[in-house]
């Protein structure tokens, strides 16, 4: 898993005005990101609005991305779902398409027991027989992964390769790295990317990399080269932009920014609300400073 590291864009899904997937824009977005120097794509996650898509749509996106990327960057497919069988089906699809790894959010909605959550991951790993990244997103799904639980899971299932850590608990990130040397950990909140890297993250997966990939690649390289001052400057610049986006809707702002720079992204699916007039004004300011 040593080659899965660096900056991964959590790929947005562009939609047409009628709500269908805009594959032309998806290909443009992929080119734009590869040109920005990112190391890979995380496809079909929260940012991709996968939870607002049908299973068939999720598969079509997985296929379109693997074809367009054509082996130039690494690919992780997010296959998480409320039902193990759905997740397994998507994982098999990703495997057939040549993805490097799969990832899954814990099964949400029902308050499952820890044993049931673990079994969900083991079933996906066994069926797909490929590296699996636990998508740890406690604020989004209510399942609180701990370093203890992670250590048990990595021990019990060797195909579990890492964690996408979308949490501000960086002490836990460090504990995972200390206790599970083979764990590959990606930082999940872009506004603390540098902090995550400094606590031992191997890379970062994020939504704002859709349009700020070049900035975060520079940040990553500066950090690895030991130029902390430069890395901090880049993080602070990015965080100022992200702070504005958080006020108006992160995905809506990302889509508006990309649309303004020439990649028609359309709207987020309902129940996301469209970007407000105030949000559009804020995006204009962001664009001036980009
Ligand atoms: O994939 C994203 N996580 C979520 C990562 O959206 C839950 C992040 O990139 C955030 O969108 C970003 C803003 O909070 O850090």
PDB file of C-alpha atoms in Angstrom, residues 132-240:
ATOM      1  CA  UNK A 132     -10.085  -1.786   1.971  1.00  0.00           C
ATOM      2  CA  UNK A 133     -10.054   1.633   3.601  1.00  0.00           C
ATOM      3  CA  UNK A 134     -12.388   2.274   6.512  1.00  0.00           C
ATOM      4  CA  UNK A 135     -14.050   5.652   5.961  1.00  0.00           C
ATOM      5  CA  UNK A 136     -14.133   7.040   9.469  1.00  0.00           C
ATOM      6  CA  UNK A 137     -16.680   9.861   9.474  1.00  0.00           C
ATOM      7  CA  UNK A 138     -18.252   9.905  12.953  1.00  0.00           C
ATOM      8  CA  UNK A 139     -20.091  13.199  12.414  1.00  0.00           C
ATOM      9  CA  UNK A 140     -21.721  11.784   9.304  1.00  0.00           C
ATOM     10  CA  UNK A 141     -22.705   8.298  10.375  1.00  0.00           C
ATOM     11  CA  UNK A 142     -22.539   8.117  14.135  1.00  0.00           C
ATOM     12  CA  UNK A 143     -20.072   5.226  14.249  1.00  0.00           C
ATOM     13  CA  UNK A 144     -17.153   6.176  16.439  1.00  0.00           C
ATOM     14  CA  UNK A 145     -14.095   4.230  15.338  1.00  0.00           C
ATOM     15  CA  UNK A 146     -11.399   4.215  18.017  1.00  0.00           C
ATOM     16  CA  UNK A 147      -7.747   3.223  17.827  1.00  0.00           C
ATOM     17  CA  UNK A 148      -8.617   0.103  19.887  1.00  0.00           C
ATOM     18  CA  UNK A 149     -11.353  -0.973  17.473  1.00  0.00           C
ATOM     19  CA  UNK A 150      -9.133  -0.192  14.484  1.00  0.00           C
ATOM     20  CA  UNK A 151      -6.312  -2.310  15.940  1.00  0.00           C
ATOM     21  CA  UNK A 152      -8.697  -5.257  16.338  1.00  0.00           C
ATOM     22  CA  UNK A 153     -10.022  -4.874  12.804  1.00  0.00           C
ATOM     23  CA  UNK A 154      -6.580  -4.653  11.195  1.00  0.00           C
ATOM     24  CA  UNK A 155      -5.615  -7.760  13.161  1.00  0.00           C
ATOM     25  CA  UNK A 156      -8.750  -9.682  12.202  1.00  0.00           C
ATOM     26  CA  UNK A 157      -8.788  -8.760   8.486  1.00  0.00           C
ATOM     27  CA  UNK A 158      -5.467  -8.306   6.711  1.00  0.00           C
ATOM     28  CA  UNK A 159      -7.082  -6.767   3.652  1.00  0.00           C
ATOM     29  CA  UNK A 160      -8.039  -3.739   5.704  1.00  0.00           C
ATOM     30  CA  UNK A 161      -5.287  -1.428   4.499  1.00  0.00           C
ATOM     31  CA  UNK A 162      -6.051   1.941   5.946  1.00  0.00           C
ATOM     32  CA  UNK A 163      -8.407   4.629   7.127  1.00  0.00           C
ATOM     33  CA  UNK A 164      -9.825   7.769   5.592  1.00  0.00           C
ATOM     34  CA  UNK A 165      -9.906   9.780   8.782  1.00  0.00           C
ATOM     35  CA  UNK A 166     -12.588  12.460   8.461  1.00  0.00           C
ATOM     36  CA  UNK A 167     -12.416  13.594  12.045  1.00  0.00           C
ATOM     37  CA  UNK A 168     -10.681  16.373  13.929  1.00  0.00           C
ATOM     38  CA  UNK A 169      -9.388  13.815  16.474  1.00  0.00           C
ATOM     39  CA  UNK A 170      -5.762  13.831  15.375  1.00  0.00           C
ATOM     40  CA  UNK A 171      -4.625  12.176  18.592  1.00  0.00           C
ATOM     41  CA  UNK A 172      -6.589   9.145  17.434  1.00  0.00           C
ATOM     42  CA  UNK A 173      -4.927   9.388  13.999  1.00  0.00           C
ATOM     43  CA  UNK A 174      -1.547   9.282  15.755  1.00  0.00           C
ATOM     44  CA  UNK A 175      -2.616   6.363  17.948  1.00  0.00           C
ATOM     45  CA  UNK A 176      -3.602   4.409  14.849  1.00  0.00           C
ATOM     46  CA  UNK A 177      -0.203   5.084  13.242  1.00  0.00           C
ATOM     47  CA  UNK A 178       1.638   4.071  16.447  1.00  0.00           C
ATOM     48  CA  UNK A 179      -0.304   0.898  17.047  1.00  0.00           C
ATOM     49  CA  UNK A 180      -0.836  -0.280  13.462  1.00  0.00           C
ATOM     50  CA  UNK A 181       2.383   0.361  11.549  1.00  0.00           C
ATOM     51  CA  UNK A 182       0.957  -0.978   8.279  1.00  0.00           C
ATOM     52  CA  UNK A 183      -2.112   1.305   8.382  1.00  0.00           C
ATOM     53  CA  UNK A 184      -2.225   3.891   5.593  1.00  0.00           C
ATOM     54  CA  UNK A 185      -4.085   6.909   6.928  1.00  0.00           C
ATOM     55  CA  UNK A 186      -5.549   9.714   4.868  1.00  0.00           C
ATOM     56  CA  UNK A 187      -6.530  12.964   6.531  1.00  0.00           C
ATOM     57  CA  UNK A 188     -10.161  13.781   5.694  1.00  0.00           C
ATOM     58  CA  UNK A 189     -10.800  17.411   6.590  1.00  0.00           C
ATOM     59  CA  UNK A 190      -8.948  19.710   4.185  1.00  0.00           C
ATOM     60  CA  UNK A 191      -8.890  22.607   6.663  1.00  0.00           C
ATOM     61  CA  UNK A 192      -6.566  20.532   8.899  1.00  0.00           C
ATOM     62  CA  UNK A 193      -4.604  18.785   6.145  1.00  0.00           C
ATOM     63  CA  UNK A 194      -1.213  19.987   7.362  1.00  0.00           C
ATOM     64  CA  UNK A 195      -2.075  19.128  10.963  1.00  0.00           C
ATOM     65  CA  UNK A 196      -3.046  15.610   9.870  1.00  0.00           C
ATOM     66  CA  UNK A 197       0.185  15.200   7.910  1.00  0.00           C
ATOM     67  CA  UNK A 198       2.224  16.405  10.872  1.00  0.00           C
ATOM     68  CA  UNK A 199       0.529  13.775  13.074  1.00  0.00           C
ATOM     69  CA  UNK A 200       1.560  11.083  10.615  1.00  0.00           C
ATOM     70  CA  UNK A 201      -1.073  10.921   7.873  1.00  0.00           C
ATOM     71  CA  UNK A 202       0.259   9.365   4.666  1.00  0.00           C
ATOM     72  CA  UNK A 203      -1.857  11.632   2.530  1.00  0.00           C
ATOM     73  CA  UNK A 204      -5.130  13.468   2.356  1.00  0.00           C
ATOM     74  CA  UNK A 205      -8.459  12.912   0.641  1.00  0.00           C
ATOM     75  CA  UNK A 206     -10.635  15.966   0.219  1.00  0.00           C
ATOM     76  CA  UNK A 207     -13.391  17.719  -1.637  1.00  0.00           C
ATOM     77  CA  UNK A 208     -11.728  21.121  -1.980  1.00  0.00           C
ATOM     78  CA  UNK A 209      -8.918  19.477  -3.972  1.00  0.00           C
ATOM     79  CA  UNK A 210     -11.412  19.407  -6.873  1.00  0.00           C
ATOM     80  CA  UNK A 211     -10.426  23.047  -7.478  1.00  0.00           C
ATOM     81  CA  UNK A 212      -7.436  23.550  -5.136  1.00  0.00           C
ATOM     82  CA  UNK A 213      -5.489  20.410  -6.074  1.00  0.00           C
ATOM     83  CA  UNK A 214      -2.376  22.326  -7.109  1.00  0.00           C
ATOM     84  CA  UNK A 215      -2.295  24.235  -3.820  1.00  0.00           C
ATOM     85  CA  UNK A 216      -2.572  21.070  -1.740  1.00  0.00           C
ATOM     86  CA  UNK A 217      -0.001  19.216  -3.849  1.00  0.00           C
ATOM     87  CA  UNK A 218       2.396  22.126  -3.140  1.00  0.00           C
ATOM     88  CA  UNK A 219       1.479  21.936   0.555  1.00  0.00           C
ATOM     89  CA  UNK A 220       2.117  18.185   0.610  1.00  0.00           C
ATOM     90  CA  UNK A 221       5.469  18.544  -1.171  1.00  0.00           C
ATOM     91  CA  UNK A 222       6.523  21.425   1.078  1.00  0.00           C
ATOM     92  CA  UNK A 223       5.670  19.378   4.162  1.00  0.00           C
ATOM     93  CA  UNK A 224       7.594  16.337   2.912  1.00  0.00           C
ATOM     94  CA  UNK A 225      10.571  18.586   2.075  1.00  0.00           C
ATOM     95  CA  UNK A 226      10.507  20.028   5.595  1.00  0.00           C
ATOM     96  CA  UNK A 227       9.470  23.512   4.501  1.00  0.00           C
ATOM     97  CA  UNK A 228       6.885  23.975   7.242  1.00  0.00           C
ATOM     98  CA  UNK A 229       6.653  27.733   6.775  1.00  0.00           C
ATOM     99  CA  UNK A 230       5.578  27.323   3.158  1.00  0.00           C
ATOM    100  CA  UNK A 231       3.184  24.497   4.047  1.00  0.00           C
ATOM    101  CA  UNK A 232       1.569  26.632   6.763  1.00  0.00           C
ATOM    102  CA  UNK A 233       1.170  29.570   4.398  1.00  0.00           C
ATOM    103  CA  UNK A 234      -0.590  27.342   1.843  1.00  0.00           C
ATOM    104  CA  UNK A 235      -2.798  25.741   4.520  1.00  0.00           C
ATOM    105  CA  UNK A 236      -3.819  29.135   5.874  1.00  0.00           C
ATOM    106  CA  UNK A 237      -4.665  30.415   2.398  1.00  0.00           C
ATOM    107  CA  UNK A 238      -6.788  27.340   1.710  1.00  0.00           C
ATOM    108  CA  UNK A 239      -8.444  27.402   5.131  1.00  0.00           C
ATOM    109  CA  UNK A 240      -9.543  31.016   4.653  1.00  0.00           C
TER     110      UNK A 240
END
